[in-house]
Short mmCIF file of N, CA and C in Angstrom, two decimals:
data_model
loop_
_atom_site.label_atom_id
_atom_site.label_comp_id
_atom_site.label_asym_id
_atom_site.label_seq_id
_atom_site.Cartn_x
_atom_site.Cartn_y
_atom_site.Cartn_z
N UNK A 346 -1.83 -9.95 12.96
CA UNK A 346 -2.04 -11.28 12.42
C UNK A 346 -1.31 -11.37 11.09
N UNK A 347 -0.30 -12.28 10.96
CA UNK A 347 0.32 -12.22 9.90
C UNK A 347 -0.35 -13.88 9.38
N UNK A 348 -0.42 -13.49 7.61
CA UNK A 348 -1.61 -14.41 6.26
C UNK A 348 -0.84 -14.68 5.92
N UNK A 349 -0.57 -15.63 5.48
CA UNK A 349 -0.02 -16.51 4.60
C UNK A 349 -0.21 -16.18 2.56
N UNK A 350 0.13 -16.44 1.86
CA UNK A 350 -0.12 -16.20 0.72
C UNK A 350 -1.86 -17.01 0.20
N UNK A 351 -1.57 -18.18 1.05
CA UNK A 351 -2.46 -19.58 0.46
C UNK A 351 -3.86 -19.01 1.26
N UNK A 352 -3.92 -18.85 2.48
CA UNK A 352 -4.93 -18.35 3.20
C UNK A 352 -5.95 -17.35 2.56
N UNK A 353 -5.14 -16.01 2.14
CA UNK A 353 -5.46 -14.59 1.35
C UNK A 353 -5.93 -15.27 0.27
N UNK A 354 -5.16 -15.97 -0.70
CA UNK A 354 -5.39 -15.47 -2.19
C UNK A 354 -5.72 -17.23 -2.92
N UNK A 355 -5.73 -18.04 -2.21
CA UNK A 355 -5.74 -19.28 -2.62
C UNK A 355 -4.67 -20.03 -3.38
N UNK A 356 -3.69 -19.16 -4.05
CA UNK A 356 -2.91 -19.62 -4.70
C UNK A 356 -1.59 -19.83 -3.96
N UNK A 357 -0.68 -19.98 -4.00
CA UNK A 357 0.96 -20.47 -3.88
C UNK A 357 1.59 -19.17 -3.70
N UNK A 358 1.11 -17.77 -3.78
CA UNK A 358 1.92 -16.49 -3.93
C UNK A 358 0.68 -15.20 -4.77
N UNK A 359 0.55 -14.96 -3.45
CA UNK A 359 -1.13 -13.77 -4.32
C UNK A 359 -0.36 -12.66 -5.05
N UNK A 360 0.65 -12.38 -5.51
CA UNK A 360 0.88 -12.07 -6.76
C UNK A 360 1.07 -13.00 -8.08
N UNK A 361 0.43 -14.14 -7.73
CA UNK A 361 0.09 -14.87 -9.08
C UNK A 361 -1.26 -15.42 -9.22
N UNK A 362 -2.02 -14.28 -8.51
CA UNK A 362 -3.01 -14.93 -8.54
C UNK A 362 -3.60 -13.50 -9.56
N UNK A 363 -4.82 -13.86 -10.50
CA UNK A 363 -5.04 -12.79 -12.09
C UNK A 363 -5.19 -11.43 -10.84
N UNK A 364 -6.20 -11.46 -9.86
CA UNK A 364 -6.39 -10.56 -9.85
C UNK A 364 -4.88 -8.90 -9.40
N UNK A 365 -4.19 -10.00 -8.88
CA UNK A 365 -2.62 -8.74 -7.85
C UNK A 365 -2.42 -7.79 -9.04
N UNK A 366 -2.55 -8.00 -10.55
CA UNK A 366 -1.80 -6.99 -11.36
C UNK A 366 -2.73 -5.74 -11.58
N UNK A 367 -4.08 -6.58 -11.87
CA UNK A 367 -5.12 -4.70 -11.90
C UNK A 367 -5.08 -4.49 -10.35
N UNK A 368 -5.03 -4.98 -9.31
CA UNK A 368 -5.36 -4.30 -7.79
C UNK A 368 -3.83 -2.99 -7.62
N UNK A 369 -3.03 -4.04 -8.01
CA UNK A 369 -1.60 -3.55 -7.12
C UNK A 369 -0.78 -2.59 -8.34
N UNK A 370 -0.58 -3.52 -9.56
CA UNK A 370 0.04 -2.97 -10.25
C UNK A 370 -0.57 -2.12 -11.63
N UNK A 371 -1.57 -2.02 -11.87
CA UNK A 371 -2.26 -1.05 -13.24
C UNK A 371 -1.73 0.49 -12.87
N UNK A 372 -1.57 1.74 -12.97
CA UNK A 372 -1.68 2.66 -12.52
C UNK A 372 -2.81 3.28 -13.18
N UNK A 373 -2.94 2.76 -14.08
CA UNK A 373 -4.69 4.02 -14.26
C UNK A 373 -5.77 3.47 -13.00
N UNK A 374 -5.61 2.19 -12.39
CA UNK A 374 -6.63 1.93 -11.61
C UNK A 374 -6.36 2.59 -10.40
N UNK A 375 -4.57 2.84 -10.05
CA UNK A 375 -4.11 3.71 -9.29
C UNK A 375 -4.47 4.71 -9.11
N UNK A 376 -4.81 5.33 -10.25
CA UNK A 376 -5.04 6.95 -10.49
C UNK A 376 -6.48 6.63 -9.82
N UNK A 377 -7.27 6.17 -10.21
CA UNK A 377 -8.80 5.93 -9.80
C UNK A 377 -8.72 6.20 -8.63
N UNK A 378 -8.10 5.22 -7.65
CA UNK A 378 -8.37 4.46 -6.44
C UNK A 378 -7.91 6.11 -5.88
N UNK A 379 -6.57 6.83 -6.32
CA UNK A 379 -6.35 8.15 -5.75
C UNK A 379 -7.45 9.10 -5.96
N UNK A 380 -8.20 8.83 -6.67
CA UNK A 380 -9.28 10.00 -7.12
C UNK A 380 -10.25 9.54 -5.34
N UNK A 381 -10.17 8.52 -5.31
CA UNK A 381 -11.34 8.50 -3.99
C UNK A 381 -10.87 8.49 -2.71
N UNK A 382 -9.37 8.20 -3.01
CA UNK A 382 -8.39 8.26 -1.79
C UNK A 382 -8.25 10.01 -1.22
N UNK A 383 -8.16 10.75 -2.38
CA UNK A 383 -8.69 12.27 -2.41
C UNK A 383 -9.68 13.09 -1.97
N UNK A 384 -11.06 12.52 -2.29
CA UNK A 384 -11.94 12.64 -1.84
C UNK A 384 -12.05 12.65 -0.54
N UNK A 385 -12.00 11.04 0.61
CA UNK A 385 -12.08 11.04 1.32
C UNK A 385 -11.12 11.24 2.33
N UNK A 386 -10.07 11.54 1.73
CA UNK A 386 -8.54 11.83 3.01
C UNK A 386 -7.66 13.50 2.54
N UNK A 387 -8.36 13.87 1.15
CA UNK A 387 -7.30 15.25 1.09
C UNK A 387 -6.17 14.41 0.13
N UNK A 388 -5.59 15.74 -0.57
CA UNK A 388 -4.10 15.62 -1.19
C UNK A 388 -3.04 14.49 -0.28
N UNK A 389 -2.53 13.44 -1.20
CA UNK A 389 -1.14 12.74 -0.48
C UNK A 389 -0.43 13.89 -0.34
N UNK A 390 0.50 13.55 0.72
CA UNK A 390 1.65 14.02 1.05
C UNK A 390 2.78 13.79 -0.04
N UNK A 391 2.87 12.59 -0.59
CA UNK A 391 3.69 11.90 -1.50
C UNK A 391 3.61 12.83 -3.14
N UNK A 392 5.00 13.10 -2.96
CA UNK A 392 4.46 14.46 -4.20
C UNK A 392 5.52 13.55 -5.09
N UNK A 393 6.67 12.17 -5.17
CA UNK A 393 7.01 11.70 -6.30
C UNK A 393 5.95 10.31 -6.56
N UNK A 394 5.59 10.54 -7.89
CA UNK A 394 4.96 9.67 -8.60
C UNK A 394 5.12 7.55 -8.03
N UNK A 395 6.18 7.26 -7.97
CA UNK A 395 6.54 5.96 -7.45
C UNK A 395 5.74 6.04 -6.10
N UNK A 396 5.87 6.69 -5.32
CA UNK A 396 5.75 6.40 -3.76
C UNK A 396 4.63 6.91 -3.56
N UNK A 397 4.03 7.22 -4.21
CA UNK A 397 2.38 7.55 -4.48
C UNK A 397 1.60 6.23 -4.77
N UNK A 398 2.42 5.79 -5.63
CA UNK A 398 1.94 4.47 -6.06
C UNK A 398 1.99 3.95 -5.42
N UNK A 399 3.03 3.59 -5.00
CA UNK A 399 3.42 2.25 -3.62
C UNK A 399 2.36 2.77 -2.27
N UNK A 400 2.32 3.18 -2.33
CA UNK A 400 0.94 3.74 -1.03
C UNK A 400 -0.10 3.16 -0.96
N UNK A 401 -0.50 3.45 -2.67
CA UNK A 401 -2.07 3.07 -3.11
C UNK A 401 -1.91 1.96 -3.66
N UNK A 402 -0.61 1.47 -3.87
CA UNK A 402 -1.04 -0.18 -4.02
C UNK A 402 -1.04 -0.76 -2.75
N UNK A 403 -0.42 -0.80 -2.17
CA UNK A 403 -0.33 -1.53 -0.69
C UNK A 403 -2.00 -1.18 0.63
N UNK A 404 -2.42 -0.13 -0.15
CA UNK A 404 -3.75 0.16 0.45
C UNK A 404 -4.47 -0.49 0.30
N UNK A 405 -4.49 -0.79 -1.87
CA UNK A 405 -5.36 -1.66 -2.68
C UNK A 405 -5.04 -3.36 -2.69
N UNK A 406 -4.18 -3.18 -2.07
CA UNK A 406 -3.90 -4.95 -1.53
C UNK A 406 -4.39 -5.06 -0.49
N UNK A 407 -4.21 -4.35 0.45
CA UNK A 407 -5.25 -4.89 1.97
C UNK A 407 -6.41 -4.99 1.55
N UNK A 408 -6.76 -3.95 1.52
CA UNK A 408 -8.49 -3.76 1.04
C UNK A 408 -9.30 -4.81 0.47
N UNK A 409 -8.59 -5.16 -0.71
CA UNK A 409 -8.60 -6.53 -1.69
C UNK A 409 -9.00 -7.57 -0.87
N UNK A 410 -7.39 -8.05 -0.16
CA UNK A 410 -7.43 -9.11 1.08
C UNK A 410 -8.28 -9.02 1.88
N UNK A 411 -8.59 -8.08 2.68
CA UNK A 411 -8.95 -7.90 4.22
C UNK A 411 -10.30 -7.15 4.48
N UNK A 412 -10.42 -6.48 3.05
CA UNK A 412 -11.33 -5.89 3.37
C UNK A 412 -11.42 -4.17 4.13
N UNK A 413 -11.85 -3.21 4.52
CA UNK A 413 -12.17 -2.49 5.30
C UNK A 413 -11.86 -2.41 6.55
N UNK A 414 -10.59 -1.84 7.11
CA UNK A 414 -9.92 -2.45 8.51
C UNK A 414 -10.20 -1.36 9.44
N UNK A 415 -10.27 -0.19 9.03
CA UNK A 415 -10.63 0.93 10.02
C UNK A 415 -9.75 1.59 10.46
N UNK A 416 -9.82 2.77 11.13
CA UNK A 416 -8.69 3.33 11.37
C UNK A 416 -7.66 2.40 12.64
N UNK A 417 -6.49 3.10 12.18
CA UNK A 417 -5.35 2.28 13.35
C UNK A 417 -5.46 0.62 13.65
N UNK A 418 -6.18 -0.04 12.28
CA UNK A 418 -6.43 -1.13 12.66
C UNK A 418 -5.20 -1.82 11.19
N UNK A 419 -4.32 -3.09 11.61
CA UNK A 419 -2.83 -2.82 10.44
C UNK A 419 -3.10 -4.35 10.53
N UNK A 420 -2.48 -4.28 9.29
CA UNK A 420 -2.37 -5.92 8.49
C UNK A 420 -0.64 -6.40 8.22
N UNK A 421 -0.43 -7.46 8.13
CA UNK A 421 1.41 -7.27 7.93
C UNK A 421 1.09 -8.46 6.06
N UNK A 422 1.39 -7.51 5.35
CA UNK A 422 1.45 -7.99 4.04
C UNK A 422 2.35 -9.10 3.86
N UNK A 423 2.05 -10.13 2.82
CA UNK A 423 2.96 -10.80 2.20
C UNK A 423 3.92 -10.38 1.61
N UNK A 424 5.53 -10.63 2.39
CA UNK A 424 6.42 -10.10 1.48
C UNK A 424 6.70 -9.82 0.03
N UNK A 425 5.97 -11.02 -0.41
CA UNK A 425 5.95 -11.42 -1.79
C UNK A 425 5.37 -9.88 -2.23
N UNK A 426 4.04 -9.54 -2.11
CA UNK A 426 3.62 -9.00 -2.54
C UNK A 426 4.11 -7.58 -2.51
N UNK A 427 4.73 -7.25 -1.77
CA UNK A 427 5.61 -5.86 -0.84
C UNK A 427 6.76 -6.08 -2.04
N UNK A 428 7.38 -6.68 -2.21
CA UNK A 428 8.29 -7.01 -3.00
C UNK A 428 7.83 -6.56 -4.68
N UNK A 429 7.40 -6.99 -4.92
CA UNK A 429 6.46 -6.83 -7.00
C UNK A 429 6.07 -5.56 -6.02
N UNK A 430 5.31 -5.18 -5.52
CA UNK A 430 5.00 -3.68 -5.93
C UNK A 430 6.25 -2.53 -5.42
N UNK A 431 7.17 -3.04 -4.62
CA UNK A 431 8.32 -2.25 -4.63
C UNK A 431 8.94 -2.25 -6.22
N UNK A 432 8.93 -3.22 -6.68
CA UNK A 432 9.47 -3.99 -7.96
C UNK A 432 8.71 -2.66 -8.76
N UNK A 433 7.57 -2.42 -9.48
CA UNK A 433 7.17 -1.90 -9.87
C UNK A 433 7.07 -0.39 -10.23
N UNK A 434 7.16 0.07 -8.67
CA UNK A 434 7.24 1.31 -8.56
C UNK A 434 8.40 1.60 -7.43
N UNK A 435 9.65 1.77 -8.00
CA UNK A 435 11.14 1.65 -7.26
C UNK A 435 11.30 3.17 -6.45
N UNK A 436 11.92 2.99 -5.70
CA UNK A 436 12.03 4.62 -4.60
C UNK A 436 13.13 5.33 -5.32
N UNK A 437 13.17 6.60 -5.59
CA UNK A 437 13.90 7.15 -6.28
C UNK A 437 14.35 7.88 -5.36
N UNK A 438 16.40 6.84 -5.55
CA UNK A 438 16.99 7.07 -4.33
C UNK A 438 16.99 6.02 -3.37
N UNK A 439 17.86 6.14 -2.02
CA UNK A 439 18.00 4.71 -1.26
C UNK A 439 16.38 4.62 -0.63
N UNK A 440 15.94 3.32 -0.31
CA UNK A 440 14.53 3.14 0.06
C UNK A 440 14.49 3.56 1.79
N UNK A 441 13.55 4.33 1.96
CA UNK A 441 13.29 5.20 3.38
C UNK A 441 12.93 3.99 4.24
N UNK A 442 11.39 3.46 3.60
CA UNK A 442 10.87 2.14 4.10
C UNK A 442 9.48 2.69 4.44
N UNK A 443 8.76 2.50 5.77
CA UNK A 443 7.67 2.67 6.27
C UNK A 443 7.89 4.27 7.43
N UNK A 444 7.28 4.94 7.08
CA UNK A 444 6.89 6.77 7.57
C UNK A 444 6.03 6.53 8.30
N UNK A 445 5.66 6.75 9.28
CA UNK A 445 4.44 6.91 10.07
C UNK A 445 4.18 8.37 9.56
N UNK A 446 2.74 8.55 9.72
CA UNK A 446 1.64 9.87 9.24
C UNK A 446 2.45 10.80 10.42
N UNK A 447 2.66 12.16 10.30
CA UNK A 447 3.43 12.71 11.66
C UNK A 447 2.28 13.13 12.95
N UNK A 448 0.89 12.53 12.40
CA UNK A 448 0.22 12.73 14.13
C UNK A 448 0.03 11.53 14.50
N UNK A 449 1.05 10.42 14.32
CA UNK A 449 0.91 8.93 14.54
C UNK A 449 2.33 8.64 15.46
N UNK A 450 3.22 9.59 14.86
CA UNK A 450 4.64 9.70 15.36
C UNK A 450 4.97 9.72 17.10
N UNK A 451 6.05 8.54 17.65
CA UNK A 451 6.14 8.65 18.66
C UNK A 451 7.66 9.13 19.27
N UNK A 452 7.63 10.13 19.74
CA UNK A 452 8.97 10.71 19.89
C UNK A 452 9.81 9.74 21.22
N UNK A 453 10.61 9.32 20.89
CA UNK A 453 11.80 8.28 22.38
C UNK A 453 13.13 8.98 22.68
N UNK A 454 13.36 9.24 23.94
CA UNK A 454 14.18 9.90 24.30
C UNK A 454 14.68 9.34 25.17
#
């Protein structure tokens, strides 16, 4: 199901709405949100700092939005918002994009 900006966030672009900058972009709230992301899932895989971030913001934007989705259950973000937090925390190096977890991975031959 792909949301609209206006639907999600009420505003014209839910990165202008107060709350997108502590959800998506703060990193001490980052650091937080990893402290429980830790807890309940183990060490990221993501060992550079940016793409750590970009993980746990794009987690902390669904969540925000959508709420609690469950496993294997996927949301398709507002570009907008995919955009400012790429913006934020830039890939160091050309951008990979979206990794599937490798026990999610489907091999085509």
């Amino acid at each position: 199901v792909v949301h609209t900006c206006e639907q999600i966030g009420g505003v014209g672009c839910i990165t202008a709405h107060p709350g997108f900058e502590p959800v998506a972009l703060n990193p001490c709230v980052l650091q937080t949100v990893y402290g429980t992301y830790d807890q309940l899932y183990g060490e990221m895989e993501e060992t550079v700092i940016n793409s750590a971030y970009r993980h746990l913001a794009y987690r902390n934007v669904v969540r925000w939005c959508w709420g609690n989705l469950g496993q294997h259950v996927r949301v398709i973000m507002p570009s907008c918002a995919v955009t400012r937090i790429r913006e934020e925390f830039p890939e160091e190096g050309p951008y990979r994009g979206f990794l599937p977890p490798l026990h999610f991975s489907i091999f085509i031959f």
